[in-house]
Short mmCIF file of C-alpha atoms in Angstrom, two decimals:
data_model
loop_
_atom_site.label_atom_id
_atom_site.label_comp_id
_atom_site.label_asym_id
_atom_site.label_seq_id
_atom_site.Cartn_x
_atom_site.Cartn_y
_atom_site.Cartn_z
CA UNK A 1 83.09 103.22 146.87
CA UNK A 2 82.88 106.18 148.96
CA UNK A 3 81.75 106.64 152.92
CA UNK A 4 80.56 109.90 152.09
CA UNK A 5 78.01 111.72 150.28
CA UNK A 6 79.97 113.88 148.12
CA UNK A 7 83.91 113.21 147.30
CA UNK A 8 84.64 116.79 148.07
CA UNK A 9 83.37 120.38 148.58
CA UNK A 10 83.73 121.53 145.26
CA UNK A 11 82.40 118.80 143.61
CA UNK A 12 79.34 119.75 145.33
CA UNK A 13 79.83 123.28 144.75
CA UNK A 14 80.30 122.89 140.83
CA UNK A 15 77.26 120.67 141.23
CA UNK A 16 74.79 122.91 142.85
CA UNK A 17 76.15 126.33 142.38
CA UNK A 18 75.02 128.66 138.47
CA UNK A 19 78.17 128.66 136.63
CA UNK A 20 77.44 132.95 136.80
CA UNK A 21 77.58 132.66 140.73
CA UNK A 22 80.48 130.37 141.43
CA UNK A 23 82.85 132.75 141.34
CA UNK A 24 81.51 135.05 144.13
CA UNK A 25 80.85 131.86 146.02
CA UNK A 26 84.55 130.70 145.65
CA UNK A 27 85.54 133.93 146.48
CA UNK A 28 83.32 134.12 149.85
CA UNK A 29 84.65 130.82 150.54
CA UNK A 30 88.82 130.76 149.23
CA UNK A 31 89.08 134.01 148.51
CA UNK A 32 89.64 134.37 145.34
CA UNK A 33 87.08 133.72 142.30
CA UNK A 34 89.55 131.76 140.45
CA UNK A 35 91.13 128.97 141.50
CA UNK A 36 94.62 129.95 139.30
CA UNK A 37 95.11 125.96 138.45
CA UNK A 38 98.02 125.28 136.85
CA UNK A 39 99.16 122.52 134.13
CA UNK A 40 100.73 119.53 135.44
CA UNK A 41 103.23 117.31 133.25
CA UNK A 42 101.62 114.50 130.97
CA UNK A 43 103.88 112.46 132.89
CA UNK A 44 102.15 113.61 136.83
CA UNK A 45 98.83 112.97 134.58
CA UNK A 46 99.42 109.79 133.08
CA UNK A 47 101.03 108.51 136.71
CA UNK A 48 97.78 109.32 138.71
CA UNK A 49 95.21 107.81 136.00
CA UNK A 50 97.73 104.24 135.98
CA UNK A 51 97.89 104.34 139.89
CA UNK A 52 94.08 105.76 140.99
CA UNK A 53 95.68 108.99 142.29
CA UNK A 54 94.30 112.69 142.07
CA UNK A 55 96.77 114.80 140.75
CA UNK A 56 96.00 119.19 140.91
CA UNK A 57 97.90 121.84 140.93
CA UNK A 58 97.40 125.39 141.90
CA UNK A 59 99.20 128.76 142.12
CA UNK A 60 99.73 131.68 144.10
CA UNK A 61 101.06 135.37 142.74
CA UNK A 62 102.40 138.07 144.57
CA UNK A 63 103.47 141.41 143.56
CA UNK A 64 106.37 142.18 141.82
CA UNK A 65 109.13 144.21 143.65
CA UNK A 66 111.59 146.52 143.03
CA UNK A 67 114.42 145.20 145.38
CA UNK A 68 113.82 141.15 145.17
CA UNK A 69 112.97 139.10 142.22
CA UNK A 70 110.26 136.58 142.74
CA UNK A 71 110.81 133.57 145.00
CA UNK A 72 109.09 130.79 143.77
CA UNK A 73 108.78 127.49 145.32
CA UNK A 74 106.46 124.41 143.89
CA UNK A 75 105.34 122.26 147.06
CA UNK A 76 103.13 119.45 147.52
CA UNK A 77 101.26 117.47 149.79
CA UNK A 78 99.90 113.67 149.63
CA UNK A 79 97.20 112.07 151.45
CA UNK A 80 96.95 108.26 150.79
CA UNK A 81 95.01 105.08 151.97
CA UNK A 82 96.95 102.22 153.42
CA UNK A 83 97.61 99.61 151.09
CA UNK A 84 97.91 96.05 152.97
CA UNK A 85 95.96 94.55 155.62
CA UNK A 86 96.71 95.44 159.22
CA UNK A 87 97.15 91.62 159.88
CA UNK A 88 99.87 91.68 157.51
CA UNK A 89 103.75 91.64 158.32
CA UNK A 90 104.74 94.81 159.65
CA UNK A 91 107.71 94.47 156.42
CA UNK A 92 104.71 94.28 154.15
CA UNK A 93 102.51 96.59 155.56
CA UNK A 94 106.05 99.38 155.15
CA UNK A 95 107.17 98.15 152.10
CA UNK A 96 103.95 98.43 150.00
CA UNK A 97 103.88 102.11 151.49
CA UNK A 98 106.84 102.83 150.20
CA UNK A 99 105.82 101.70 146.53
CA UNK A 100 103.22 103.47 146.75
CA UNK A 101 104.48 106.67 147.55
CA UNK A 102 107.52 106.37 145.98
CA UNK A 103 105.25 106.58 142.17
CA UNK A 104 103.33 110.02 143.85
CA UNK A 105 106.94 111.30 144.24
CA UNK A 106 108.24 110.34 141.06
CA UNK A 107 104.91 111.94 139.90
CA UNK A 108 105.23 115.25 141.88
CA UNK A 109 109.36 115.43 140.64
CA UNK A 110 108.05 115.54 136.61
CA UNK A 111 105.99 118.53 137.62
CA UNK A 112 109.19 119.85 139.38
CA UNK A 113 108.02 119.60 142.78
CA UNK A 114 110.88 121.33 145.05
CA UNK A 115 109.40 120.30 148.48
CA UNK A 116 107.19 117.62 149.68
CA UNK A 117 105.54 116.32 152.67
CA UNK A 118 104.21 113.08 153.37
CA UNK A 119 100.42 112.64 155.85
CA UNK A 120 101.31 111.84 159.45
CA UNK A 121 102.39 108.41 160.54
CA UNK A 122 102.45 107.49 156.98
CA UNK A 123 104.35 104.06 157.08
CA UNK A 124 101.62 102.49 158.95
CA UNK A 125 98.08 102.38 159.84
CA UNK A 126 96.88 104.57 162.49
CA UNK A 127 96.94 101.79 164.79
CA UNK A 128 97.38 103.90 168.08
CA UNK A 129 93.43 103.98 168.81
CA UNK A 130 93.90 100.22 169.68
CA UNK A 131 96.17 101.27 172.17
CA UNK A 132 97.72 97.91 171.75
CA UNK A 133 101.62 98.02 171.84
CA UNK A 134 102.38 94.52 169.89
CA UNK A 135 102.48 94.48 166.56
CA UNK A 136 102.05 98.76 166.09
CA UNK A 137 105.26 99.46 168.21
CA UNK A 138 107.15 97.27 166.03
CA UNK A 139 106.50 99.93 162.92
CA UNK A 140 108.76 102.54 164.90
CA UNK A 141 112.38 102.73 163.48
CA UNK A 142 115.24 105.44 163.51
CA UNK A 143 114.47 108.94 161.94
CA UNK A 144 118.19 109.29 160.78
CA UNK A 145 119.15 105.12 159.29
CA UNK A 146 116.02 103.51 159.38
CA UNK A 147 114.54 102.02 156.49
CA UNK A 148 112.02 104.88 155.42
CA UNK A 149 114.81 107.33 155.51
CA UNK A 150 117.37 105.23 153.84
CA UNK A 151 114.72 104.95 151.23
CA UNK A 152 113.14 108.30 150.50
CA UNK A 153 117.06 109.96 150.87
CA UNK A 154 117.86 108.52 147.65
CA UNK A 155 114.78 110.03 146.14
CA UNK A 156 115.52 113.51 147.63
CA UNK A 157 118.56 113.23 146.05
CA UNK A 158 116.95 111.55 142.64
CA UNK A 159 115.00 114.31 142.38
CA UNK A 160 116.46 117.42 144.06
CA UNK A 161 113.69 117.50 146.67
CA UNK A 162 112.90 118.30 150.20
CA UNK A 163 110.80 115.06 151.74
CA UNK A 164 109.76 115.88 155.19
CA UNK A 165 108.79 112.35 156.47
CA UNK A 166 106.54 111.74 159.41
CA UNK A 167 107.08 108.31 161.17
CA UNK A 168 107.02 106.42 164.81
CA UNK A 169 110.23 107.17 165.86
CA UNK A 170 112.42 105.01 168.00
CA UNK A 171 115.06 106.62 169.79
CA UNK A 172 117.44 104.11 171.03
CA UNK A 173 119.41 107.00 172.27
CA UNK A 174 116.91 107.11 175.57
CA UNK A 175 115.85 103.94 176.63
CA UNK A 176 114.04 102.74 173.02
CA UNK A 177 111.24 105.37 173.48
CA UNK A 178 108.46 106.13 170.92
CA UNK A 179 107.98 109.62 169.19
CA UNK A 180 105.68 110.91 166.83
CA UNK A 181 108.12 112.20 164.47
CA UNK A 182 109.03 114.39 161.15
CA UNK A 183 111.97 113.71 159.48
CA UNK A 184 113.29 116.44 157.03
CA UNK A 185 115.90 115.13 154.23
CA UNK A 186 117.43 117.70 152.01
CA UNK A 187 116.93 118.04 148.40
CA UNK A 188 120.51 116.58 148.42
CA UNK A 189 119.55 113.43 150.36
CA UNK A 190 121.36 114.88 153.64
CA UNK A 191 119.17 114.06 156.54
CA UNK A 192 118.68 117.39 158.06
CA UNK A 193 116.57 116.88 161.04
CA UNK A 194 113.74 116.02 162.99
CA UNK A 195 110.60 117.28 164.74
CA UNK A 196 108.85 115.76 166.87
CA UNK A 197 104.85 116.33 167.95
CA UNK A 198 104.32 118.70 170.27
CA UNK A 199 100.81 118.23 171.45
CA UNK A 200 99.56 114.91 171.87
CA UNK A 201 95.43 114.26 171.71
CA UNK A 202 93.57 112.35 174.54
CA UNK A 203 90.24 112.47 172.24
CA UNK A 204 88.60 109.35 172.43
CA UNK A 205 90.04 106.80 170.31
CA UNK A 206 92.78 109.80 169.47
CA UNK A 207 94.52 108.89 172.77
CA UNK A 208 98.18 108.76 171.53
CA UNK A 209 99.78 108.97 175.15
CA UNK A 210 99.53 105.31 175.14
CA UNK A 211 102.22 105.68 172.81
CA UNK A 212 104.33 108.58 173.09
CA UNK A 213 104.47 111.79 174.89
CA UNK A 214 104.72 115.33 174.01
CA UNK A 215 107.46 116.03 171.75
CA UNK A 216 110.89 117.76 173.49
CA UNK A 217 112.42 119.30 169.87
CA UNK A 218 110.86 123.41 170.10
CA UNK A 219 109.65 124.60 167.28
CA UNK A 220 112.74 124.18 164.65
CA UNK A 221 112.67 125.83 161.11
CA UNK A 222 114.71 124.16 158.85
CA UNK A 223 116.48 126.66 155.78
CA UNK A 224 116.23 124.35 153.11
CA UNK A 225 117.29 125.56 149.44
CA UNK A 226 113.65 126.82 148.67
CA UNK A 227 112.89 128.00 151.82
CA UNK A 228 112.05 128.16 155.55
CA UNK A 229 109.96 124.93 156.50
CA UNK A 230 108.71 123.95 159.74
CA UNK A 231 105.95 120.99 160.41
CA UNK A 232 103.11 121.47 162.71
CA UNK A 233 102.20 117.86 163.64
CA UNK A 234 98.76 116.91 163.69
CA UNK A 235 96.95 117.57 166.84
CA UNK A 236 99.09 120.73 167.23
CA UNK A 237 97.02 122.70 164.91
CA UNK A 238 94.59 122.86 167.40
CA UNK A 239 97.08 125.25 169.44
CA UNK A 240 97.65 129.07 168.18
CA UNK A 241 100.50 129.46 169.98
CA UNK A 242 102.06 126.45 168.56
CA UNK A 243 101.58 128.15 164.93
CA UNK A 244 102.93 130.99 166.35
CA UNK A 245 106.13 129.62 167.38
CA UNK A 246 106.41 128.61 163.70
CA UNK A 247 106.09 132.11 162.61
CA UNK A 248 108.67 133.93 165.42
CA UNK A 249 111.23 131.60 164.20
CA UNK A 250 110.90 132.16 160.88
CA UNK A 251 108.99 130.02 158.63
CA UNK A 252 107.31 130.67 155.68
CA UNK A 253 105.95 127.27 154.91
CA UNK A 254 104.61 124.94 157.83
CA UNK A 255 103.40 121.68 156.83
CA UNK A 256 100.52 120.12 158.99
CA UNK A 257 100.71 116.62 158.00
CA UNK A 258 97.77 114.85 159.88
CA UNK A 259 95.21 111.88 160.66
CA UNK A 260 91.99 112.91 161.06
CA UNK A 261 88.15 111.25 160.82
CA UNK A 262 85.33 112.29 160.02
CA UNK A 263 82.49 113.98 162.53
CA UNK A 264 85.79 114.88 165.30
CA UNK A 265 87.08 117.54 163.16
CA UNK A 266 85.14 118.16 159.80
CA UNK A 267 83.82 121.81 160.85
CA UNK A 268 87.32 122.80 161.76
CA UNK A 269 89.86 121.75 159.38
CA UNK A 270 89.16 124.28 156.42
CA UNK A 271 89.07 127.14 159.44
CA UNK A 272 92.16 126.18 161.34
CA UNK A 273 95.54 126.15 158.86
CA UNK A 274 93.93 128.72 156.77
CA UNK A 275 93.64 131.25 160.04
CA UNK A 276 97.62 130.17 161.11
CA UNK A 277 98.89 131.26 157.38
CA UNK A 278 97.03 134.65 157.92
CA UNK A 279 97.69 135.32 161.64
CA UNK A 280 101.83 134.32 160.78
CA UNK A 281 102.26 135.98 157.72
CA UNK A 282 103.01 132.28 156.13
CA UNK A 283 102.08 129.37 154.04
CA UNK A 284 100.21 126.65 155.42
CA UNK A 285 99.89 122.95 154.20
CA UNK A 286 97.30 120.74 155.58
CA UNK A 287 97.72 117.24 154.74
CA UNK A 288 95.39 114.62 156.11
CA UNK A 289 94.86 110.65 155.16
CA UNK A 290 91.85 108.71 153.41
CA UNK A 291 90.07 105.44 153.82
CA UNK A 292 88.88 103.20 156.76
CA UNK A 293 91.06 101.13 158.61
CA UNK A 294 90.05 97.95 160.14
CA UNK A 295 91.53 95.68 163.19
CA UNK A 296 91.79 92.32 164.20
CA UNK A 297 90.82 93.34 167.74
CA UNK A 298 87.50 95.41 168.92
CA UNK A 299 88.11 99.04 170.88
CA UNK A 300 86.38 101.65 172.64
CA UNK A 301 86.83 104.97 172.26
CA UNK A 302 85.48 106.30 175.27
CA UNK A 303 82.39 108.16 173.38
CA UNK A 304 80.36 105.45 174.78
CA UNK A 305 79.99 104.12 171.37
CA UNK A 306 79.86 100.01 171.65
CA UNK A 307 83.63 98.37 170.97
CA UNK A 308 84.93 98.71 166.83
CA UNK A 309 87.23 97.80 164.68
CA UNK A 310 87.70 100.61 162.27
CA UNK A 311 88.68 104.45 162.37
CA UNK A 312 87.68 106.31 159.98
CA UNK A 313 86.73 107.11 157.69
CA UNK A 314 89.65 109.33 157.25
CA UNK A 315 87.89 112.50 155.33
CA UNK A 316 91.11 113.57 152.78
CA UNK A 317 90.76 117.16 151.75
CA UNK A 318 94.36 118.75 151.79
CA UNK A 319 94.61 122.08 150.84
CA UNK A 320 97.08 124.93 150.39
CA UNK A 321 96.55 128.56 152.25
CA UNK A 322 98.52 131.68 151.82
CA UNK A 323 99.16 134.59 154.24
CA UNK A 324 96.56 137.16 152.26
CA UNK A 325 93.50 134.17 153.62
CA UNK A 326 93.04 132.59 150.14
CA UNK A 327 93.29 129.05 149.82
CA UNK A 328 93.22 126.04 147.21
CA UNK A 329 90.43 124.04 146.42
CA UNK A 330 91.04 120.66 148.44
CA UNK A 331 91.30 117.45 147.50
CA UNK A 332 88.95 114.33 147.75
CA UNK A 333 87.13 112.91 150.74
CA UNK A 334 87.87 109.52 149.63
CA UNK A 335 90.94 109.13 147.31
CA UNK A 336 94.42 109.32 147.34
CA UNK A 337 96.02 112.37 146.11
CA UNK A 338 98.65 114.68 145.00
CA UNK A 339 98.11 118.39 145.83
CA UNK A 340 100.74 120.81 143.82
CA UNK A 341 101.59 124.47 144.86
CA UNK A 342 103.16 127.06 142.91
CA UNK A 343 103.91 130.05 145.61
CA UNK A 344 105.57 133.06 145.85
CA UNK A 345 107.42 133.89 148.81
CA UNK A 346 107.70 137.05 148.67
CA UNK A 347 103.82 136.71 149.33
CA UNK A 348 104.87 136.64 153.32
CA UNK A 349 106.87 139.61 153.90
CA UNK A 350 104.26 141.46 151.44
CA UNK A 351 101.65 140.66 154.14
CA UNK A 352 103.81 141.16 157.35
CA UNK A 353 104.00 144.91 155.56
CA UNK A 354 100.79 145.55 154.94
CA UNK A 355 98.99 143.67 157.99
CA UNK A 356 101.76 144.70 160.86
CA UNK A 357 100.97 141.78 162.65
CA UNK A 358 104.25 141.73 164.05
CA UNK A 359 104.55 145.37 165.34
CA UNK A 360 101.30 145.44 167.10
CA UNK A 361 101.89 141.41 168.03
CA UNK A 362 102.56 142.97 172.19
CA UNK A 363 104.58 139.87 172.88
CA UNK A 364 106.38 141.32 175.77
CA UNK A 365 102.60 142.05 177.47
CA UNK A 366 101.24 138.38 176.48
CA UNK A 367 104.76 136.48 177.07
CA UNK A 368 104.37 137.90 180.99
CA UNK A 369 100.16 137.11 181.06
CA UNK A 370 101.34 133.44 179.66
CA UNK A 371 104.14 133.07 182.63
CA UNK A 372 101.60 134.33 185.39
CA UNK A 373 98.50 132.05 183.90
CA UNK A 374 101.08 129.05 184.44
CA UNK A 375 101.60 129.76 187.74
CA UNK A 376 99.71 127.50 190.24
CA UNK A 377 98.48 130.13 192.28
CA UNK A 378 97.13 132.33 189.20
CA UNK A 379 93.74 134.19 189.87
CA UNK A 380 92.24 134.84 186.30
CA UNK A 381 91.38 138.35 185.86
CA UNK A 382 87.96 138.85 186.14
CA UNK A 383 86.03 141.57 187.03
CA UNK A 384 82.69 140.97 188.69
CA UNK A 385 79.49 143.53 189.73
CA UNK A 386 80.26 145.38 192.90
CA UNK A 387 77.46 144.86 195.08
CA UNK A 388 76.82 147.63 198.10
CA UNK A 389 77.53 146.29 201.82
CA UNK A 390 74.45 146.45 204.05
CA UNK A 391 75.72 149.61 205.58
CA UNK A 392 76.18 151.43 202.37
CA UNK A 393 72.45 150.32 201.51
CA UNK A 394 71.24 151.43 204.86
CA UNK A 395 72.43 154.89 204.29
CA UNK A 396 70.99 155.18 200.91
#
């Protein structure tokens, strides 16, 4: 069933590890000894055993204070597998998406999720490694009336939750161009807003600027009822200052909803989100899909690999990380899931105290080092041996 050795980490860990060392182990490795699971509904339960979903939940404390009363937020993630064939009707291919995920919603609103966000480009398969443009630009619709967001709006509002949505976006606005895009609906069913990717991979069969280009939105935070939310999309976790922008404008939860395969990225992706939530003083959420998926037509992916018609396997493993550097265990390598988080948000502003990231941040010093570096004419400062000139040798 699986591509992979081992469904997850800690299935190898509680495998391999003495039950009287596992704790220190998780602690080395999450930071904490305890994992602080939490008890999700019968209903979440019953919902993920019918429909072959994982379903965990986790928590994180902080400490009580005297001036604000505890902010707590339940969030979630979801990684899935696509669920028709890629040589299926693009209306078929959508459409069975939406059934899907529209049952891990349902299942993530009886455990009272208040926020939830969706893996990247989740309406479709991750056809842009073809780098064909017919049938995969035809999955591209409007972020504000297009059929995804006409459909998970009535859910928000269903369920009183925030869905941030990531989708090909068409904006007819400019000439029918392509975006990789987030869409943010209220827990009211209000479309909010949108995002769109800021960094754009050109990593072998990763190269996306076939499709769309960098993304022209900033970096917005959107004040939702339960908090500040920004998403990170993708191949933009690979850039600190991108998280950073997150963090100077305020968030306190970014959402890194993703598709990534195994052997590009597998050494990086438990490193990378966790060090943004500690460096920003914020939550971090990263989301990525599972499965292989397979097309009609063979291509390269400049490796110099022979021609293919799969990517993937898509490697799972969402997690959860907090500002303090502990994290959640993450989910499969090989299944769909549903990843619940229980935080406190007065977590962030704990850590901002105590770290003082932000007071000894210098941005004035690196915001003028950044402008010079992008200068064409920039000399990189770099200080090399001094040797003596022949005369100064000559009178030694």
């Amino acid at each position: 069933m699986s591509s992979f050795n081992y469904h997850s980490l800690e299935e190898c860990l509680n495998k391999h590890i003495p039950a009287n060392d596992l704790g220190e182990v998780k602690r080395l490795l999450y930071g904490r000894p305890n994992d602080h699971e939490i008890t999700l509904d019968a209903e979440t339960i019953q919902l993920s055993e019918e429909h072959n979903f994982e379903a965990r939940g986790y928590a994180f404390t902080a400490e009580a204070e005297q001036s604000r009363e505890p902010r707590i937020v339940r969030i979630a993630a979801v990684q899935n597998s696509i669920v028709e064939p890629t040589t299926e009707k693009i209306s078929l291919q959508r459409d069975s998406l939406h059934i899907k995920i529209g049952i891990i919603i349902h299942a993530a609103a009886a455990s009272n999720v208040n926020i939830i966000c969706l893996q990247e480009a989740w309406t479709m398969p991750f056809a842009f490694c073809t780098r064909e443009k017919r049938p995969w630009a035809d999955f591209a619709e409007d972020p504000e009336h297009g059929p995804t967001t006409t459909f998970l709006r009535k859910l928000a509002q269903k369920y009183n939750m925030v869905i941030i949505s990531p989708i090909l976006e068409r904006d007819t606005d400019h000439g029918d161009q392509l975006w990789n895009t987030a869409v943010v609906i209220s827990d009211s069913g209000n479309y909010m807003g949108k995002h769109r990717k800021n960094h754009v991979p050109r990593v072998g069969a990763f190269n996306e600027a076939t499709y769309y280009f960098e993304g022209n939105t900033g970096h917005p935070v959107f004040e939702t009822r339960f908090g500040r939310i920004a998403v990170n999309i993708c191949y933009g976790r690979h850039h600190p200052q991108n998280w950073m922008m997150f963090g100077l404008n305020g968030a306190e939860i970014v959402f890194n909803p993703s598709a990534t395969t195994a052997g590009i990225s597998d050494p990086i992706w438990a490193i990378e989100a966790r060090n943004a939530a500690v460096a920003n003083s914020y939550f971090t959420v990263a989301i990525n899909r599972v499965g292989s998926e397979y097309f009609k037509n063979e291509f390269t992916t400049a490796n110099g690999k022979k021609a293919r018609h799969e990517i993937g396997p898509f490697y799972g493993s969402s997690y959860v990380s907090a500002p303090d550097g502990t994290r959640t265990p993450g989910l499969s390598r090989d299944r769909d899931g549903l990843l619940i988080a229980e935080l406190d948000l007065n977590l962030c502003r704990q850590l901002k105290d105590y770290w003082t990231f932000r007071m000894t941040q210098r941005l004035g010093e690196y915001g003028a080092n950044f402008t010079r570096a992008a200068q064409v004419d920039y000399k990189p400062q770099i200080i090399k041996e001094r040797k003596p000139s022949h005369f100064e040798q000559q009178k030694k």
